[in-house]
Coordinates of C-alpha atoms and ligand atoms in Angstrom, one line a residue:
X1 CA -7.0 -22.1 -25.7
X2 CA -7.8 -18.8 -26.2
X3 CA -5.6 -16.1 -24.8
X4 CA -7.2 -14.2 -21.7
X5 CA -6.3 -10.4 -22.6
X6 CA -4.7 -8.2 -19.8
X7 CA -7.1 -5.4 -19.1
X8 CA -6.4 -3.8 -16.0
X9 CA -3.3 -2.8 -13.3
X10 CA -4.1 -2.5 -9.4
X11 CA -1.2 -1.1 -7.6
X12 CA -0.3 -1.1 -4.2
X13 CA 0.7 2.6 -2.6
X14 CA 3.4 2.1 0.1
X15 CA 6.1 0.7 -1.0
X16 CA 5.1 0.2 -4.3
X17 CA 4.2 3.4 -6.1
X18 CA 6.4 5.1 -3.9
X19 CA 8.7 4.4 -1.3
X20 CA 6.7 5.9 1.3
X21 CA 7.2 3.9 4.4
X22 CA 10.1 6.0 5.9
X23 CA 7.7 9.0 6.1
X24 CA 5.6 6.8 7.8
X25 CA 7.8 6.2 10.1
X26 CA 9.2 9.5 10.7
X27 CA 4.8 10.6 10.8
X28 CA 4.6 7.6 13.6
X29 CA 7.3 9.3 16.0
X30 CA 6.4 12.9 15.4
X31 CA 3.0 11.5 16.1
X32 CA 4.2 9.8 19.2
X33 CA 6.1 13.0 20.3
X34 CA 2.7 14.9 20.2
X35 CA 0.5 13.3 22.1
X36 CA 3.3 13.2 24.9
X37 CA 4.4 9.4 24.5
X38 CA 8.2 8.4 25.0
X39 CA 7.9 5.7 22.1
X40 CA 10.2 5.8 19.1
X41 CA 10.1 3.4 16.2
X42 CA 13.9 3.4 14.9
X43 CA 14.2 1.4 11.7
X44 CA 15.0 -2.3 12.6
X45 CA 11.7 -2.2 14.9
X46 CA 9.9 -0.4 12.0
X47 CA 11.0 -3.0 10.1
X48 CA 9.4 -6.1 12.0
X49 CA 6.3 -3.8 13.1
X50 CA 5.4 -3.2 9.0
X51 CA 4.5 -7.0 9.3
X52 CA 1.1 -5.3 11.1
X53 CA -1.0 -3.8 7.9
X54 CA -2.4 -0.7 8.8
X55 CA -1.7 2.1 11.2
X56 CA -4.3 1.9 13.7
X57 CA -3.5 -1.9 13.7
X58 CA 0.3 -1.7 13.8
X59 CA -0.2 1.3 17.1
X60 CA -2.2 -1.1 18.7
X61 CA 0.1 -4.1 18.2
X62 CA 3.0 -2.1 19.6
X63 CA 1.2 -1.0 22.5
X64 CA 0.1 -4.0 23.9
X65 CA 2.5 -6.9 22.4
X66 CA 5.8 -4.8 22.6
X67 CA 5.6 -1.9 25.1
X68 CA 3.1 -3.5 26.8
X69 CA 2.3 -1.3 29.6
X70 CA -1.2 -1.3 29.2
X71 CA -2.2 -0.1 32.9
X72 CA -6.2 -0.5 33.7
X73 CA -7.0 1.3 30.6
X74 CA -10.7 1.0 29.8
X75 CA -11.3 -0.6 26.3
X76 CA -13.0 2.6 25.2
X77 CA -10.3 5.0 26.2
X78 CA -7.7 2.5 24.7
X79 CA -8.9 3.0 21.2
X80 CA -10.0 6.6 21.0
X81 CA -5.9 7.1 22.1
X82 CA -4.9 4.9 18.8
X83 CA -7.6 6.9 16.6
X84 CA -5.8 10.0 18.4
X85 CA -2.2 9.0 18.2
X86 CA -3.1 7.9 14.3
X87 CA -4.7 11.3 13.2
X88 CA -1.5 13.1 14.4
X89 CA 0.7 10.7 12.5
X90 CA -2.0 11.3 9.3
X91 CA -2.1 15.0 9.6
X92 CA 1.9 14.7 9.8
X93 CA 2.5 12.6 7.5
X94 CA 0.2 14.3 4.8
X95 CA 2.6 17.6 5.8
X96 CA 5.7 15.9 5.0
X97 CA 4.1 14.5 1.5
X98 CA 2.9 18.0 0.7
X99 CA 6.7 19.4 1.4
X100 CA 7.8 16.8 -1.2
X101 CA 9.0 14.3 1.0
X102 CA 7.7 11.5 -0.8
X103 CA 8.5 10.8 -4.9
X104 CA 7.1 7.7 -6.9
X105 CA 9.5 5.3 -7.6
X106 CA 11.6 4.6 -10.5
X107 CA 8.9 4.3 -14.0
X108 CA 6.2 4.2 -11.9
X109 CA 4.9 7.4 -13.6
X110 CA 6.2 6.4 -17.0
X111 CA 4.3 3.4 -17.0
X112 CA 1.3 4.7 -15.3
X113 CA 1.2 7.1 -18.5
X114 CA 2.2 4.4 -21.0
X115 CA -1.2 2.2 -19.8
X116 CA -3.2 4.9 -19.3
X117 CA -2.4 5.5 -23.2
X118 CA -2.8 2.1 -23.9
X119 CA -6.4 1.8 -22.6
X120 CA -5.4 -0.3 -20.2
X121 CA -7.5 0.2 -16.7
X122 CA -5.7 1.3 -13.6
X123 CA -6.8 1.4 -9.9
X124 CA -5.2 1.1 -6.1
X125 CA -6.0 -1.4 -3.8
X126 CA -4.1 -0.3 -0.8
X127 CA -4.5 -0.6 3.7
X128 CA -3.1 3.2 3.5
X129 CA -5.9 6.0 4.6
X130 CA -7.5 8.1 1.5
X131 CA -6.2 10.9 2.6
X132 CA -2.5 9.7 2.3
X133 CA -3.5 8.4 -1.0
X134 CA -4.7 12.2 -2.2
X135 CA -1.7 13.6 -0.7
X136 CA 0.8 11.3 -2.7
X137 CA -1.3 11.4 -6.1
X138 CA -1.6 15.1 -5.6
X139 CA 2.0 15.9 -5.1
X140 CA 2.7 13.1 -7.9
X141 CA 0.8 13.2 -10.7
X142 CA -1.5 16.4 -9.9
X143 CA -5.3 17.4 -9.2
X144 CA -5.9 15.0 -12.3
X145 CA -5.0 11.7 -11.0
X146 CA -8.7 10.6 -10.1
X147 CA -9.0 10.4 -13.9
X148 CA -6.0 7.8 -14.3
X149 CA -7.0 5.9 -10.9
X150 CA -11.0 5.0 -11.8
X151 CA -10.9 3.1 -8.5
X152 CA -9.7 3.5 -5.3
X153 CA -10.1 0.7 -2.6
X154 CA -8.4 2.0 1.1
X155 CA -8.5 1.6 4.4
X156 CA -11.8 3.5 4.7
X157 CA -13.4 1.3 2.0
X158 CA -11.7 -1.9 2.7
X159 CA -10.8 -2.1 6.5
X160 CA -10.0 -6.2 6.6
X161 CA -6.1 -5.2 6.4
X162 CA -4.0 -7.0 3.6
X163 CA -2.6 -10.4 3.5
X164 CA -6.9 -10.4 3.7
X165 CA -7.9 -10.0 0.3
X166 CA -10.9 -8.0 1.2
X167 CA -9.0 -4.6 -0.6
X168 CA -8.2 -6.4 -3.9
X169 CA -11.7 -8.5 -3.7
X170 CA -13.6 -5.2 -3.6
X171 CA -11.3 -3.5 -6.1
X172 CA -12.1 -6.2 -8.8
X173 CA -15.5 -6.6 -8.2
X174 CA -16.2 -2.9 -8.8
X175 CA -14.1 -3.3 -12.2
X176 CA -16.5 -6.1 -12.8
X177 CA -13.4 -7.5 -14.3
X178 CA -12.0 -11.4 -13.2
X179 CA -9.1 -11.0 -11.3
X180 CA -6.6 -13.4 -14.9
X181 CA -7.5 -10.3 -16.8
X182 CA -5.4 -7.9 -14.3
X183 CA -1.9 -7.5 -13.0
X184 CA -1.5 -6.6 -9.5
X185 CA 1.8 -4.6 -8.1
X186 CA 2.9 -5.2 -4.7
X187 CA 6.1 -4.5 -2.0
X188 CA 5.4 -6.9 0.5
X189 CA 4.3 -10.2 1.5
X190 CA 1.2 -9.5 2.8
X191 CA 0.1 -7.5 -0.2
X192 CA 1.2 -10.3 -2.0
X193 CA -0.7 -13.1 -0.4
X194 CA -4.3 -10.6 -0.4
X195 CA -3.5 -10.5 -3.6
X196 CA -2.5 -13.8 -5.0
X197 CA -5.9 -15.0 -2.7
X198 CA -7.7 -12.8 -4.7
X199 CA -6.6 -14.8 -7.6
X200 CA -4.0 -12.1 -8.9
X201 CA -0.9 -12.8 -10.8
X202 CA 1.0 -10.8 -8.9
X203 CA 4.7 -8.5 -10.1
X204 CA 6.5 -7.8 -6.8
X205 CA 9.1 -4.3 -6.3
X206 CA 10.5 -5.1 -3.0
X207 CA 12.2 -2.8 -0.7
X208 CA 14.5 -2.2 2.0
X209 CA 11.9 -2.7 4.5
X210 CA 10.6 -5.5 2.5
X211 CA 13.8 -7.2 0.9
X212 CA 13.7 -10.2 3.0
X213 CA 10.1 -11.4 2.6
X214 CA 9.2 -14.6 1.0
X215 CA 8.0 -13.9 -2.8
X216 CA 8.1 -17.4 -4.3
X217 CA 4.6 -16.9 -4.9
X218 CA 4.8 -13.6 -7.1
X219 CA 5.0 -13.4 -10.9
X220 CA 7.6 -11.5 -11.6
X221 CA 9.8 -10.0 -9.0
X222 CA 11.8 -6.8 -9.9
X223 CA 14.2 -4.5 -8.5
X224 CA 11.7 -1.6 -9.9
X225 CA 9.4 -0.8 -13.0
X226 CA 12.2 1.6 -14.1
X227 CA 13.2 -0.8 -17.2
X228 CA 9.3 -2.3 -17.4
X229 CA 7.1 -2.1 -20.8
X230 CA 4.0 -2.9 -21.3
X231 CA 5.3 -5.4 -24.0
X232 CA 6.9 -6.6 -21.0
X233 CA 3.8 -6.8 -18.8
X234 CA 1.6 -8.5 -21.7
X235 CA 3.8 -11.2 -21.9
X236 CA 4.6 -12.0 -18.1
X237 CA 1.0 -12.0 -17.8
X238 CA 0.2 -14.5 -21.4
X239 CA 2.4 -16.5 -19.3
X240 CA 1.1 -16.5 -15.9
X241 CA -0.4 -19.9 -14.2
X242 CA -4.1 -20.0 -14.9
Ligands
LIG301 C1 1.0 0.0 3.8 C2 0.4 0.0 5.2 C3 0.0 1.2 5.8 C4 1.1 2.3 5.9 C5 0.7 3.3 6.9 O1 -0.1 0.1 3.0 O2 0.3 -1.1 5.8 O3 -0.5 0.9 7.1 O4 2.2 1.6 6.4 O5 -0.5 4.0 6.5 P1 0.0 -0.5 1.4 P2 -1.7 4.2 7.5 O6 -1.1 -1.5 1.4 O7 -0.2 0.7 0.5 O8 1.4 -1.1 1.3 O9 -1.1 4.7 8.8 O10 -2.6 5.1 6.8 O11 -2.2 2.8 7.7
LIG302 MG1 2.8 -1.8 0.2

Protein backbone atom coordinates (compact mmCIF):
# COMPACT_ATOMS: atom_id res chain seq x y z
CA UNK A 1 0.00 0.00 0.00
CA UNK A 2 1.22 3.14 -0.66
CA UNK A 3 2.44 5.34 2.11
CA UNK A 4 0.06 8.44 2.90
CA UNK A 5 2.69 11.38 3.37
CA UNK A 6 2.35 13.70 6.37
CA UNK A 7 1.64 17.13 5.19
CA UNK A 8 0.37 19.30 7.76
CA UNK A 9 0.41 20.05 11.88
CA UNK A 10 -2.84 21.55 13.62
CA UNK A 11 -2.06 22.52 17.11
CA UNK A 12 -4.14 23.16 19.91
CA UNK A 13 -3.25 26.70 21.92
CA UNK A 14 -4.07 26.17 25.70
CA UNK A 15 -2.33 23.80 27.00
CA UNK A 16 -0.61 22.71 24.24
CA UNK A 17 1.59 25.47 22.61
CA UNK A 18 1.72 26.93 25.83
CA UNK A 19 0.73 26.34 29.15
CA UNK A 20 -1.68 29.04 29.27
CA UNK A 21 -4.50 27.86 31.44
CA UNK A 22 -3.23 29.45 34.76
CA UNK A 23 -3.47 32.87 33.22
CA UNK A 24 -6.70 31.95 32.41
CA UNK A 25 -7.45 31.40 35.56
CA UNK A 26 -5.84 34.16 37.27
CA UNK A 27 -7.89 36.50 33.93
CA UNK A 28 -11.22 34.63 35.27
CA UNK A 29 -10.87 36.07 38.90
CA UNK A 30 -9.47 39.40 38.11
CA UNK A 31 -12.42 39.30 35.78
CA UNK A 32 -14.77 38.33 38.50
CA UNK A 33 -13.27 40.91 40.83
CA UNK A 34 -14.25 43.64 38.30
CA UNK A 35 -17.45 43.42 37.59
CA UNK A 36 -18.17 43.22 41.45
CA UNK A 37 -18.74 39.36 41.87
CA UNK A 38 -17.52 37.39 45.03
CA UNK A 39 -16.51 34.24 42.88
CA UNK A 40 -13.11 32.81 42.87
CA UNK A 41 -11.91 29.84 40.86
CA UNK A 42 -8.92 28.33 43.05
CA UNK A 43 -7.16 25.56 41.16
CA UNK A 44 -8.90 22.22 42.09
CA UNK A 45 -12.33 23.88 40.89
CA UNK A 46 -10.39 25.24 37.83
CA UNK A 47 -9.42 22.02 37.41
CA UNK A 48 -12.92 20.21 37.04
CA UNK A 49 -14.47 23.55 35.41
CA UNK A 50 -11.70 23.26 32.33
CA UNK A 51 -13.90 20.11 31.49
CA UNK A 52 -16.40 23.17 30.05
CA UNK A 53 -14.55 24.29 26.53
CA UNK A 54 -14.72 27.82 26.13
CA UNK A 55 -15.02 30.83 28.44
CA UNK A 56 -18.36 32.05 27.87
CA UNK A 57 -19.45 28.30 28.23
CA UNK A 58 -17.35 27.46 31.30
CA UNK A 59 -18.92 31.21 33.10
CA UNK A 60 -22.12 30.10 32.28
CA UNK A 61 -21.75 26.57 33.61
CA UNK A 62 -20.42 27.91 36.94
CA UNK A 63 -23.13 30.19 37.27
CA UNK A 64 -25.95 28.14 37.09
CA UNK A 65 -24.64 24.43 37.89
CA UNK A 66 -22.24 25.40 40.77
CA UNK A 67 -23.07 28.81 42.33
CA UNK A 68 -26.29 28.55 41.26
CA UNK A 69 -27.96 31.63 42.48
CA UNK A 70 -29.49 32.47 39.50
CA UNK A 71 -32.30 34.91 41.00
CA UNK A 72 -35.25 35.95 38.31
CA UNK A 73 -32.58 37.01 35.88
CA UNK A 74 -34.11 37.53 32.52
CA UNK A 75 -32.54 35.32 29.75
CA UNK A 76 -31.32 38.51 27.99
CA UNK A 77 -29.64 40.13 30.90
CA UNK A 78 -28.10 36.65 31.84
CA UNK A 79 -25.95 36.51 28.77
CA UNK A 80 -24.94 40.09 28.11
CA UNK A 81 -23.36 39.57 32.05
CA UNK A 82 -21.21 36.41 30.70
CA UNK A 83 -20.30 38.45 27.32
CA UNK A 84 -19.43 41.18 30.10
CA UNK A 85 -17.70 39.15 32.74
CA UNK A 86 -15.77 37.37 29.57
CA UNK A 87 -14.45 40.63 27.93
CA UNK A 88 -12.93 41.71 31.27
CA UNK A 89 -11.32 38.27 31.68
CA UNK A 90 -10.07 38.74 27.70
CA UNK A 91 -8.86 42.28 28.06
CA UNK A 92 -7.04 40.84 31.34
CA UNK A 93 -5.83 38.11 30.22
CA UNK A 94 -4.42 39.61 26.88
CA UNK A 95 -2.57 42.16 29.62
CA UNK A 96 -0.92 39.46 31.49
CA UNK A 97 0.22 37.77 27.97
CA UNK A 98 1.62 41.05 26.84
CA UNK A 99 3.64 41.44 30.35
CA UNK A 100 5.14 38.01 29.41
CA UNK A 101 3.21 35.95 31.52
CA UNK A 102 2.74 33.28 29.19
CA UNK A 103 5.92 31.25 27.29
CA UNK A 104 5.44 28.32 24.74
CA UNK A 105 6.21 25.20 26.05
CA UNK A 106 9.29 23.14 25.92
CA UNK A 107 10.33 22.66 21.60
CA UNK A 108 7.28 24.01 20.73
CA UNK A 109 9.08 26.86 18.93
CA UNK A 110 11.90 24.53 17.81
CA UNK A 111 9.69 22.38 16.14
CA UNK A 112 7.33 24.91 14.79
CA UNK A 113 10.64 26.33 12.99
CA UNK A 114 11.98 22.78 12.07
CA UNK A 115 8.38 22.13 9.99
CA UNK A 116 8.06 25.34 8.88
CA UNK A 117 11.63 24.59 7.20
CA UNK A 118 10.52 21.44 6.22
CA UNK A 119 7.47 22.55 4.07
CA UNK A 120 5.47 21.02 6.23
CA UNK A 121 1.90 23.08 6.67
CA UNK A 122 0.95 24.38 10.06
CA UNK A 123 -2.31 25.83 11.46
CA UNK A 124 -4.43 26.15 15.08
CA UNK A 125 -7.55 24.73 15.66
CA UNK A 126 -8.34 25.96 19.07
CA UNK A 127 -12.04 27.06 21.41
CA UNK A 128 -9.63 30.03 22.71
CA UNK A 129 -10.85 33.75 21.34
CA UNK A 130 -8.54 35.29 18.35
CA UNK A 131 -7.51 37.80 20.30
CA UNK A 132 -5.76 35.53 22.90
CA UNK A 133 -4.38 33.72 20.00
CA UNK A 134 -2.65 37.17 18.59
CA UNK A 135 -1.54 38.02 21.97
CA UNK A 136 0.28 34.61 22.56
CA UNK A 137 1.78 34.43 18.88
CA UNK A 138 2.72 38.00 19.18
CA UNK A 139 4.56 37.79 22.41
CA UNK A 140 5.93 34.25 21.04
CA UNK A 141 7.05 34.17 17.83
CA UNK A 142 6.46 37.95 16.77
CA UNK A 143 4.34 40.16 14.22
CA UNK A 144 5.36 37.30 11.71
CA UNK A 145 3.59 34.34 12.97
CA UNK A 146 0.49 34.76 10.58
CA UNK A 147 3.09 33.58 7.93
CA UNK A 148 3.91 30.21 9.87
CA UNK A 149 0.13 29.73 10.99
CA UNK A 150 -1.72 29.79 7.28
CA UNK A 151 -4.87 28.95 9.25
CA UNK A 152 -6.49 29.86 12.13
CA UNK A 153 -9.79 28.15 13.28
CA UNK A 154 -11.11 29.90 16.99
CA UNK A 155 -13.83 30.48 18.87
CA UNK A 156 -15.07 33.29 16.53
CA UNK A 157 -14.75 30.97 13.51
CA UNK A 158 -15.63 27.77 15.07
CA UNK A 159 -18.12 28.35 18.04
CA UNK A 160 -19.34 24.41 18.46
CA UNK A 161 -16.73 24.06 21.46
CA UNK A 162 -14.20 21.04 21.32
CA UNK A 163 -14.76 17.50 22.08
CA UNK A 164 -17.24 18.83 18.80
CA UNK A 165 -15.04 18.50 15.99
CA UNK A 166 -16.55 21.48 14.28
CA UNK A 167 -12.77 23.56 14.96
CA UNK A 168 -10.69 20.78 13.45
CA UNK A 169 -13.50 19.92 10.70
CA UNK A 170 -13.35 23.54 9.44
CA UNK A 171 -9.51 23.73 9.87
CA UNK A 172 -9.03 20.74 7.39
CA UNK A 173 -11.42 21.56 5.03
CA UNK A 174 -9.91 24.96 4.46
CA UNK A 175 -6.39 23.08 3.92
CA UNK A 176 -8.36 20.99 1.46
CA UNK A 177 -6.13 18.41 2.94
CA UNK A 178 -7.76 14.71 4.43
CA UNK A 179 -7.47 14.73 7.94
CA UNK A 180 -4.44 10.86 7.50
CA UNK A 181 -2.25 13.38 5.90
CA UNK A 182 -2.04 15.65 9.28
CA UNK A 183 -0.98 15.36 12.83
CA UNK A 184 -3.02 17.02 15.31
CA UNK A 185 -1.44 18.25 18.97
CA UNK A 186 -3.60 18.31 21.82
CA UNK A 187 -3.66 18.79 26.02
CA UNK A 188 -6.85 17.48 26.89
CA UNK A 189 -9.53 15.09 26.37
CA UNK A 190 -11.84 17.02 24.78
CA UNK A 191 -9.41 18.37 22.21
CA UNK A 192 -8.59 14.91 21.79
CA UNK A 193 -11.87 13.41 21.06
CA UNK A 194 -12.88 16.79 18.37
CA UNK A 195 -9.94 15.72 17.05
CA UNK A 196 -9.74 11.97 16.80
CA UNK A 197 -13.72 12.56 15.35
CA UNK A 198 -12.36 14.52 12.89
CA UNK A 199 -10.37 11.57 11.88
CA UNK A 200 -6.94 12.94 13.35
CA UNK A 201 -4.20 10.82 14.57
CA UNK A 202 -3.79 12.64 17.38
CA UNK A 203 0.01 13.31 19.74
CA UNK A 204 -1.19 14.28 23.25
CA UNK A 205 1.21 16.88 25.81
CA UNK A 206 -0.80 16.61 28.88
CA UNK A 207 -0.61 18.91 31.81
CA UNK A 208 -1.19 19.53 35.24
CA UNK A 209 -4.68 20.56 34.71
CA UNK A 210 -4.95 17.76 32.28
CA UNK A 211 -2.77 14.81 33.76
CA UNK A 212 -5.61 12.68 34.67
CA UNK A 213 -7.67 12.54 31.54
CA UNK A 214 -8.29 9.52 29.58
CA UNK A 215 -5.74 9.42 26.41
CA UNK A 216 -5.96 5.79 25.33
CA UNK A 217 -7.26 7.08 22.25
CA UNK A 218 -4.16 9.48 21.28
CA UNK A 219 -1.19 8.58 19.15
CA UNK A 220 1.53 9.32 20.95
CA UNK A 221 1.39 10.76 24.33
CA UNK A 222 4.35 12.82 25.65
CA UNK A 223 5.52 14.63 28.50
CA UNK A 224 6.37 17.59 25.95
CA UNK A 225 7.77 18.16 22.20
CA UNK A 226 11.08 19.17 23.99
CA UNK A 227 12.90 15.87 22.70
CA UNK A 228 10.42 15.55 19.39
CA UNK A 229 11.83 15.47 15.57
CA UNK A 230 10.23 15.51 12.77
CA UNK A 231 11.89 12.13 11.97
CA UNK A 232 10.08 11.38 14.95
CA UNK A 233 6.67 12.74 13.88
CA UNK A 234 7.05 11.05 10.19
CA UNK A 235 7.31 7.80 11.67
CA UNK A 236 4.55 7.95 14.52
CA UNK A 237 2.39 9.08 11.88
CA UNK A 238 3.63 6.06 8.87
CA UNK A 239 2.48 4.15 11.78
CA UNK A 240 -0.77 5.45 12.80
CA UNK A 241 -4.19 3.27 12.39
CA UNK A 242 -5.67 4.11 9.01
C1 LIG B 1 -8.93 26.00 25.90
C2 LIG B 1 -10.24 26.53 26.27
C3 LIG B 1 -10.44 28.01 26.33
C4 LIG B 1 -9.51 28.64 27.38
C5 LIG B 1 -10.01 30.01 27.79
O1 LIG B 1 -8.83 26.21 24.50
O2 LIG B 1 -11.16 25.74 26.47
O3 LIG B 1 -11.79 28.21 26.71
O4 LIG B 1 -9.54 27.81 28.56
O5 LIG B 1 -10.07 30.85 26.63
P1 LIG B 1 -7.90 25.20 23.60
P2 LIG B 1 -11.45 31.63 26.31
O6 LIG B 1 -8.85 24.58 22.61
O7 LIG B 1 -6.88 26.10 22.97
O8 LIG B 1 -7.27 24.17 24.53
O9 LIG B 1 -11.85 32.32 27.60
O10 LIG B 1 -11.09 32.60 25.21
O11 LIG B 1 -12.41 30.57 25.88
MG1 LIG C 1 -6.01 22.82 24.98
Amino acid sequence: MKPVPLRALIFDVDGTLADTESAHRAAFNHAFAEAGLDWHWDEPLYTRLLEISGGKERITHYWTQVHGDIKAIQAGAFADTVQRIHDLKTAAYERAVQDGAVQLRPGVLRLIEMASKARLRLAIATTTSPVNVAALMRSAIGPDWKYIFQIVEDASTAPRKKPHPQVYLQTLHRMQLPATECLAFEDSANGLNAAISAGLPTIVTPNAFTAHHDFARALRVLPSLQDTTLADLHAWHAAAPR
